[in-house]
DNA sequence: ATCAAACATGTCATTGTTTACATGTTTGAT
DNA sequence: ATCAAACATGTAAACAATGACATGTTTGAT
């Protein structure tokens, strides 16, 4: 699925400020940005190799301790330009945002309400945990008070991504609870 | 990315009520359920072949006009059971819900506010069009008045999927507008 | 000192998905 | 009658992504 060579640009983007190793990128995808894109280390290492060949990045070795070699990557001029162009690219259509829970739900004509509610309950738990995690992250990085307009340009991307993840999760939970109410109402009428 | 053999279950699910051809399924993915899963005809036809081999579905020919053969598929008992089991499966974790716009945004530290707003504007247009389309669909299938509790069990899946798609889109648009406000506020302070 | 968890890098086989190639029929508008 | 759009089915090459295999180092807790 998915648009063309997104991982390529995700990697170039992660290198926009600091040099990083493949391992660092793997870690990044476990943080905030991992809410919107992610890749396993196996894919990252092969993509890095390709980007080196294409001369969009260059690499050097940094020692971690006495023997452990960290391979650090930097954007080349060519890489910076390519990234810049991609960042300003406007999508001309929206792709399917896949969601297996919603797919499953679409088929649930034969499933008893009780089982249906159990599925919703499970999804609600998972989503609530995620929301809590995101709220903690937000509080940690941006404090309890409203930050908004007076942030560093540097932090703005992080701020947007976290608020987006939060609102997505809140919305999901809200819809889950509304839908559960409907199912319960229908149960009464059975 | 993505969970295991979802297309397999999407196809079995589409066959839950009526027999369908590969072409019919391709069309289904352009309707409501396409908001949450979709596949191209090439992938559908190869998956159907596989499901036949696995004896989860069986097929027969239906003539469309005088020569055009439509290959229709039905769930076998085995297929029904497999589908049923999958429908009741609870996810044990949430996967990354990829979103290229949010990814791009995360990297936008060097982009001037004007360009940033143009990107948001574009996204807002795409999302607004989609929301309108969904609202029309909703009005068409469920009328203007509040349906909710007194729907056929049959239609409930469709109802859930449409309300989910609607609320997802409304939420996206709301976040876009809030973020654009923040960018404009920051512009004033420049 | 031991040892587990985290750090660190890579390859390979398989699966999932898209794009392009390839071909033919039916319907409905003009 | 013509013709384009929609109907209809398939294959193949290339690309995207995961999971398993494979190996070794450093850090920090006990």
Coordinates of C-alpha atoms (C1' of nucleotides) in Angstrom, one line a residue:
Chain A
X1 CA 0.0 0.0 0.0
X2 CA 1.0 3.6 0.7
X3 CA 2.5 6.4 -1.2
X4 CA 5.9 6.2 -3.0
X5 CA 9.1 5.8 -1.0
X6 CA 7.8 7.4 2.1
X7 CA 10.4 5.7 4.3
X8 CA 13.1 7.4 2.2
X9 CA 11.7 10.8 3.1
X10 CA 11.0 9.8 6.7
X11 CA 14.7 9.0 7.0
X12 CA 15.9 12.1 5.3
X13 CA 13.5 14.1 7.5
X14 CA 14.8 12.5 10.7
X15 CA 18.3 13.7 9.6
X16 CA 17.1 17.3 9.1
X17 CA 18.7 18.5 12.4
X18 CA 21.2 15.9 13.7
X19 CA 23.2 13.1 12.3
X20 CA 21.7 9.7 13.3
X21 CA 22.4 6.0 13.2
X22 CA 19.9 3.4 11.9
X23 CA 19.4 2.4 15.5
X24 CA 18.5 6.0 16.4
X25 CA 15.9 6.1 13.7
X26 CA 14.5 2.8 14.9
X27 CA 14.1 4.4 18.3
X28 CA 12.6 7.6 16.9
X29 CA 9.8 5.5 15.4
X30 CA 9.0 4.3 18.9
X31 CA 8.4 7.9 19.9
X32 CA 5.9 10.6 18.8
X33 CA 6.5 10.3 15.1
X34 CA 5.8 6.6 15.3
X35 CA 2.2 7.5 15.6
X36 CA 2.2 8.4 12.0
X37 CA 5.0 6.5 10.4
X38 CA 7.2 3.6 11.4
X39 CA 9.5 0.9 10.1
X40 CA 11.4 -2.1 11.4
X41 CA 15.2 -2.0 11.7
X42 CA 15.5 -4.5 8.8
X43 CA 13.8 -2.1 6.4
X44 CA 15.6 0.9 7.8
X45 CA 19.1 -0.6 7.3
X46 CA 18.3 -1.6 3.7
X47 CA 16.8 1.8 2.9
X48 CA 19.9 3.5 4.4
X49 CA 22.1 1.5 2.1
X50 CA 20.1 2.6 -0.9
X51 CA 20.2 6.2 0.1
X52 CA 23.9 6.0 0.4
X53 CA 24.1 4.7 -3.1
X54 CA 21.9 7.5 -4.3
X55 CA 24.2 9.9 -2.5
X56 CA 21.4 11.5 -0.6
X57 CA 23.2 10.8 2.7
X58 CA 26.8 10.1 3.7
X59 CA 28.1 8.1 6.6
X60 CA 30.9 7.9 9.1
X61 CA 31.8 5.8 12.1
X62 CA 31.4 6.9 15.7
X63 CA 32.7 4.6 18.5
X64 CA 30.4 3.8 21.3
X65 CA 32.7 2.5 24.0
X66 CA 35.8 0.7 22.8
X67 CA 34.7 -1.5 20.0
X68 CA 31.1 -0.9 19.1
X69 CA 30.8 1.0 15.9
X70 CA 27.9 3.3 15.4
X71 CA 27.4 4.2 11.7
X72 CA 26.2 7.8 11.6
X73 CA 24.4 9.3 8.7
X74 CA 24.3 12.9 7.4
X75 CA 22.2 14.6 4.7
X76 CA 24.2 15.6 1.6
X77 CA 23.3 18.8 -0.3
X78 CA 21.4 16.6 -2.7
X79 CA 19.6 14.9 0.1
X80 CA 18.6 18.3 1.6
X81 CA 17.2 19.5 -1.7
X82 CA 15.2 16.3 -2.3
X83 CA 13.8 16.5 1.2
X84 CA 12.8 20.1 0.8
X85 CA 11.0 19.4 -2.5
X86 CA 9.1 16.5 -0.9
X87 CA 8.1 18.6 2.1
X88 CA 6.4 21.1 -0.1
X89 CA 4.6 18.5 -2.2
X90 CA 0.8 18.7 -2.1
X91 CA -1.1 15.5 -2.1
X92 CA -3.6 15.3 -4.9
X93 CA -5.8 12.7 -3.3
X94 CA -6.4 10.9 0.0
X95 CA -5.6 7.2 0.3
X96 CA -7.5 4.6 2.3
X97 CA -6.7 4.9 6.0
X98 CA -6.9 1.3 6.9
X99 CA -8.5 0.2 10.2
X100 CA -9.1 -3.5 10.8
X101 CA -11.4 -2.8 13.7
X102 CA -13.8 -0.9 11.5
X103 CA -13.5 -3.5 8.8
X104 CA -14.4 -6.3 11.3
X105 CA -17.3 -4.2 12.5
X106 CA -18.7 -3.9 9.0
X107 CA -19.2 -7.6 8.9
X108 CA -20.8 -8.1 12.3
X109 CA -24.3 -8.8 11.2
X110 CA -24.4 -12.3 12.8
X111 CA -22.5 -11.5 16.0
X112 CA -24.5 -11.4 19.3
X113 CA -24.5 -8.0 21.0
X114 CA -22.6 -9.4 24.0
X115 CA -19.6 -10.5 21.8
X116 CA -19.8 -7.2 19.9
X117 CA -19.6 -5.3 23.2
X118 CA -16.6 -7.4 24.2
X119 CA -14.8 -6.4 21.0
X120 CA -15.6 -2.7 21.7
X121 CA -14.5 -3.0 25.3
X122 CA -11.2 -4.4 24.2
X123 CA -10.7 -1.7 21.6
X124 CA -11.7 0.9 24.2
X125 CA -9.0 -0.4 26.6
X126 CA -6.3 -0.3 24.0
X127 CA -7.2 3.2 22.9
X128 CA -7.5 4.5 26.4
X129 CA -4.0 3.2 27.3
X130 CA -2.7 4.9 24.2
X131 CA -4.5 8.1 25.0
X132 CA -3.0 8.1 28.5
X133 CA 0.5 7.5 27.1
X134 CA 0.1 10.4 24.7
X135 CA -1.2 12.7 27.4
X136 CA 1.8 11.9 29.6
X137 CA 4.1 12.7 26.7
X138 CA 2.3 15.9 26.0
X139 CA 2.5 17.0 29.6
X140 CA 6.1 16.1 29.7
X141 CA 7.1 18.1 26.6
X142 CA 4.7 21.0 26.7
X143 CA 3.6 21.3 30.3
X144 CA 0.1 21.5 31.6
X145 CA -0.6 25.1 30.6
X146 CA -1.5 26.1 27.0
X147 CA 1.7 26.6 25.0
X148 CA 0.4 27.1 21.5
X149 CA 1.7 30.4 19.9
X150 CA 5.0 31.0 21.7
X151 CA 6.8 27.8 20.8
X152 CA 10.2 27.5 19.1
X153 CA 9.8 26.8 15.4
X154 CA 11.9 23.7 16.2
X155 CA 9.3 22.3 18.6
X156 CA 6.3 23.1 16.5
X157 CA 6.4 19.9 14.4
X158 CA 6.5 17.9 17.6
X159 CA 3.6 19.9 19.0
X160 CA 1.5 19.4 15.9
X161 CA 2.2 15.7 15.8
X162 CA 1.3 15.2 19.4
X163 CA -1.9 17.2 19.3
X164 CA -2.9 15.4 16.1
X165 CA -2.3 12.0 17.8
X166 CA -4.2 13.1 20.9
X167 CA -7.2 14.4 19.0
X168 CA -7.3 11.3 16.8
X169 CA -7.3 9.1 19.9
X170 CA -9.9 11.2 21.7
X171 CA -12.2 11.1 18.7
X172 CA -11.8 7.3 18.3
X173 CA -12.7 6.8 22.0
X174 CA -15.7 9.1 21.7
X175 CA -17.0 7.2 18.7
X176 CA -16.5 3.9 20.5
X177 CA -18.5 5.0 23.5
X178 CA -21.3 6.4 21.4
X179 CA -21.5 3.2 19.4
X180 CA -21.5 1.1 22.6
X181 CA -24.5 3.1 23.8
X182 CA -26.3 2.3 20.6
X183 CA -25.6 -1.4 21.0
X184 CA -26.8 -1.3 24.6
X185 CA -30.0 0.5 23.6
X186 CA -30.7 -2.1 20.9
X187 CA -30.1 -4.8 23.4
X188 CA -32.9 -3.5 25.6
X189 CA -35.2 -3.6 22.7
X190 CA -34.4 -7.3 21.9
Chain B
X1 CA 2.9 -3.1 7.2
X2 CA -0.5 -4.2 8.5
X3 CA -1.9 -7.3 10.2
X4 CA -1.9 -10.8 8.8
X5 CA -3.9 -11.7 5.7
X6 CA -6.5 -9.0 6.2
X7 CA -7.6 -9.1 2.6
X8 CA -8.4 -12.8 3.0
X9 CA -10.9 -11.9 5.7
X10 CA -12.1 -8.8 3.9
X11 CA -13.1 -11.0 1.0
X12 CA -14.7 -13.7 3.2
X13 CA -16.6 -10.9 5.0
X14 CA -17.8 -9.4 1.7
X15 CA -19.3 -12.8 0.9
X16 CA -21.1 -13.1 4.2
X17 CA -24.5 -12.2 2.7
X18 CA -24.4 -12.6 -1.0
X19 CA -22.3 -14.3 -3.6
X20 CA -20.0 -11.9 -5.4
X21 CA -17.5 -11.7 -8.3
X22 CA -14.0 -10.2 -8.0
X23 CA -15.3 -7.2 -9.9
X24 CA -18.1 -6.7 -7.3
X25 CA -15.5 -6.7 -4.5
X26 CA -13.4 -4.2 -6.4
X27 CA -16.5 -2.0 -6.5
X28 CA -17.3 -2.6 -2.8
X29 CA -13.9 -1.2 -2.0
X30 CA -14.9 2.0 -3.7
X31 CA -17.9 2.4 -1.4
X32 CA -18.2 2.9 2.4
X33 CA -15.9 0.0 3.4
X34 CA -13.2 1.4 1.2
X35 CA -12.7 4.0 3.9
X36 CA -11.2 1.3 6.1
X37 CA -9.8 -1.3 3.8
X38 CA -9.2 -1.6 0.1
X39 CA -7.3 -3.5 -2.6
X40 CA -6.8 -3.3 -6.3
X41 CA -8.4 -5.9 -8.6
X42 CA -5.0 -7.5 -9.3
X43 CA -4.6 -8.4 -5.7
X44 CA -8.2 -9.4 -5.3
X45 CA -8.1 -11.9 -8.2
X46 CA -4.9 -13.5 -6.9
X47 CA -6.3 -13.8 -3.4
X48 CA -9.5 -15.3 -4.7
X49 CA -7.5 -18.0 -6.5
X50 CA -5.7 -18.7 -3.2
X51 CA -9.0 -18.9 -1.2
X52 CA -10.4 -21.4 -3.7
X53 CA -7.3 -23.6 -3.3
X54 CA -7.8 -23.4 0.5
X55 CA -11.4 -24.3 0.0
X56 CA -12.7 -21.4 1.9
X57 CA -14.8 -20.3 -1.1
X58 CA -16.2 -22.0 -4.1
X59 CA -17.1 -20.6 -7.5
X60 CA -19.5 -20.8 -10.4
X61 CA -20.1 -19.0 -13.6
X62 CA -22.9 -16.6 -14.2
X63 CA -23.5 -15.2 -17.7
X64 CA -23.8 -11.4 -18.1
X65 CA -25.4 -11.0 -21.4
X66 CA -24.5 -13.6 -24.0
X67 CA -20.8 -14.2 -23.6
X68 CA -19.4 -12.3 -20.6
X69 CA -18.7 -14.8 -17.9
X70 CA -18.9 -13.5 -14.3
X71 CA -17.2 -15.8 -11.9
X72 CA -19.2 -15.8 -8.7
X73 CA -17.9 -16.9 -5.3
X74 CA -19.7 -18.3 -2.3
X75 CA -18.4 -19.0 1.2
X76 CA -18.0 -22.7 2.0
X77 CA -18.7 -24.0 5.5
X78 CA -15.0 -23.9 6.2
X79 CA -14.9 -20.3 5.0
X80 CA -17.8 -19.3 7.2
X81 CA -16.1 -20.8 10.3
X82 CA -12.8 -19.2 9.5
X83 CA -14.5 -15.8 9.1
X84 CA -16.5 -16.2 12.3
X85 CA -13.4 -16.9 14.3
X86 CA -11.6 -14.0 12.8
X87 CA -14.5 -11.6 13.5
X88 CA -14.4 -12.4 17.2
X89 CA -10.6 -12.0 17.5
X90 CA -9.5 -9.3 19.8
X91 CA -6.5 -7.2 18.9
X92 CA -3.8 -7.3 21.4
X93 CA -2.1 -4.1 20.3
X94 CA -2.6 -1.1 18.0
X95 CA -0.5 -0.7 15.0
X96 CA 0.8 2.6 13.6
X97 CA -1.9 4.4 11.7
X98 CA 0.2 5.9 9.0
X99 CA -0.4 9.5 7.9
X100 CA 2.0 11.1 5.4
X101 CA 0.6 14.6 6.0
X102 CA 1.4 14.4 9.7
X103 CA 4.8 12.9 9.0
X104 CA 5.6 15.8 6.6
X105 CA 4.5 18.3 9.2
X106 CA 6.9 16.8 11.8
X107 CA 9.8 17.9 9.6
X108 CA 8.6 21.4 8.8
X109 CA 11.0 23.4 10.9
X110 CA 12.6 25.2 7.9
X111 CA 9.4 25.9 6.0
X112 CA 8.0 29.4 5.9
X113 CA 4.6 29.9 7.4
X114 CA 3.1 30.8 4.0
X115 CA 4.1 27.5 2.5
X116 CA 3.0 25.7 5.6
X117 CA -0.4 27.3 5.3
X118 CA -0.7 26.3 1.6
X119 CA -0.1 22.7 2.6
X120 CA -2.8 22.9 5.3
X121 CA -5.1 24.6 2.9
X122 CA -4.7 21.8 0.4
X123 CA -5.3 19.1 3.0
X124 CA -8.3 21.0 4.2
X125 CA -9.8 21.0 0.7
X126 CA -9.2 17.3 0.3
X127 CA -10.7 16.5 3.7
X128 CA -13.7 18.8 3.2
X129 CA -14.5 17.2 -0.1
X130 CA -14.3 13.8 1.5
X131 CA -16.5 14.9 4.4
X132 CA -19.2 16.2 2.0
X133 CA -19.1 13.0 0.1
X134 CA -19.6 11.0 3.3
X135 CA -22.4 13.3 4.5
X136 CA -24.2 12.7 1.2
X137 CA -23.8 9.0 1.6
X138 CA -25.0 9.1 5.1
X139 CA -28.1 11.2 4.2
X140 CA -28.8 8.8 1.3
X141 CA -28.7 5.6 3.4
X142 CA -29.9 6.8 6.7
X143 CA -31.9 9.9 6.0
X144 CA -31.6 13.2 7.7
X145 CA -33.4 12.2 11.0
X146 CA -31.6 10.3 13.7
X147 CA -31.8 6.6 13.0
X148 CA -29.6 5.0 15.7
X149 CA -31.4 2.3 17.7
X150 CA -34.1 1.1 15.4
X151 CA -31.9 -0.1 12.5
X152 CA -31.9 -3.6 11.0
X153 CA -29.0 -5.7 12.4
X154 CA -28.1 -6.0 8.7
X155 CA -27.6 -2.2 8.3
X156 CA -25.8 -1.7 11.6
X157 CA -22.3 -2.5 10.2
X158 CA -22.8 0.0 7.4
X159 CA -24.1 2.6 9.9
X160 CA -21.1 2.2 12.2
X161 CA -18.6 2.4 9.4
X162 CA -20.2 5.5 8.0
X163 CA -20.4 7.3 11.4
X164 CA -16.8 6.3 12.1
X165 CA -15.6 7.7 8.7
X166 CA -17.6 10.9 9.3
X167 CA -16.3 11.5 12.8
X168 CA -12.7 10.7 11.7
X169 CA -13.0 13.3 9.0
X170 CA -14.7 15.9 11.2
X171 CA -12.0 15.5 13.7
X172 CA -9.2 15.8 11.1
X173 CA -10.7 19.0 9.8
X174 CA -11.1 20.4 13.3
X175 CA -7.5 19.8 14.0
X176 CA -6.4 21.3 10.7
X177 CA -8.3 24.5 11.4
X178 CA -7.0 24.8 15.0
X179 CA -3.4 24.3 13.7
X180 CA -3.9 26.8 11.0
X181 CA -5.0 29.3 13.6
X182 CA -1.8 28.7 15.6
X183 CA 0.3 29.2 12.5
X184 CA -1.5 32.5 11.8
X185 CA -1.0 33.7 15.4
X186 CA 2.7 32.9 15.1
X187 CA 2.9 34.8 11.8
X188 CA 1.6 38.0 13.6
X189 CA 4.4 37.7 16.1
X190 CA 7.1 37.4 13.5
Chain C
dA1 C1' 31.6 -10.9 38.8
dT2 C1' 27.3 -12.1 36.5
dC3 C1' 23.8 -11.4 33.7
dA4 C1' 19.8 -9.3 31.5
dA5 C1' 18.4 -5.5 28.9
dA6 C1' 19.5 -2.2 25.9
dC7 C1' 22.6 -1.0 22.2
dA8 C1' 24.0 -1.9 17.5
dT9 C1' 24.1 -3.8 12.5
dG10 C1' 23.1 -6.6 9.1
dT11 C1' 20.8 -10.5 5.7
dC12 C1' 17.1 -13.4 3.8
dA13 C1' 12.7 -15.5 2.8
dT14 C1' 8.1 -14.5 2.6
dT15 C1' 4.2 -11.8 2.3
dG16 C1' 1.5 -7.7 0.9
dT17 C1' 0.6 -4.2 -2.5
dT18 C1' 0.9 -1.4 -6.6
dT19 C1' 1.5 -0.5 -11.5
dA20 C1' 1.5 -1.9 -15.9
dC21 C1' 0.4 -5.2 -19.3
dA22 C1' -3.2 -7.8 -21.7
dT23 C1' -7.8 -8.8 -23.5
dG24 C1' -12.5 -8.9 -24.4
dT25 C1' -18.0 -7.7 -23.6
dT26 C1' -22.0 -4.9 -22.5
dT27 C1' -24.6 -0.7 -21.8
dG28 C1' -26.2 3.5 -22.7
dA29 C1' -25.8 8.1 -24.8
dT30 C1' -25.7 10.5 -29.2
Chain D
dA1 C1' -24.6 2.8 -36.0
dT2 C1' -20.8 4.5 -33.2
dC3 C1' -18.3 4.9 -29.4
dA4 C1' -16.9 5.8 -24.7
dA5 C1' -17.5 4.2 -20.2
dA6 C1' -18.4 0.7 -17.4
dC7 C1' -18.2 -4.2 -16.9
dA8 C1' -15.2 -8.2 -16.4
dT9 C1' -10.8 -11.2 -15.6
dG10 C1' -6.5 -12.2 -15.4
dT11 C1' -0.7 -12.1 -15.2
dA12 C1' 4.0 -10.3 -14.2
dA13 C1' 7.4 -7.2 -12.6
dA14 C1' 8.7 -4.2 -9.1
dC15 C1' 8.4 -2.3 -4.8
dA16 C1' 7.1 -2.1 0.4
dA17 C1' 7.1 -4.3 4.7
dT18 C1' 7.5 -8.0 8.2
dG19 C1' 9.6 -11.7 10.8
dA20 C1' 13.2 -14.7 11.5
dC21 C1' 17.9 -15.5 11.5
dA22 C1' 22.5 -14.1 12.9
dT23 C1' 26.0 -11.7 15.6
dG24 C1' 28.4 -9.0 18.8
dT25 C1' 29.0 -4.9 22.6
dT26 C1' 27.9 -1.9 26.5
dT27 C1' 25.4 -0.5 30.6
dG28 C1' 23.6 -1.0 34.9
dA29 C1' 21.5 -3.7 38.5
dT30 C1' 22.4 -7.3 41.9

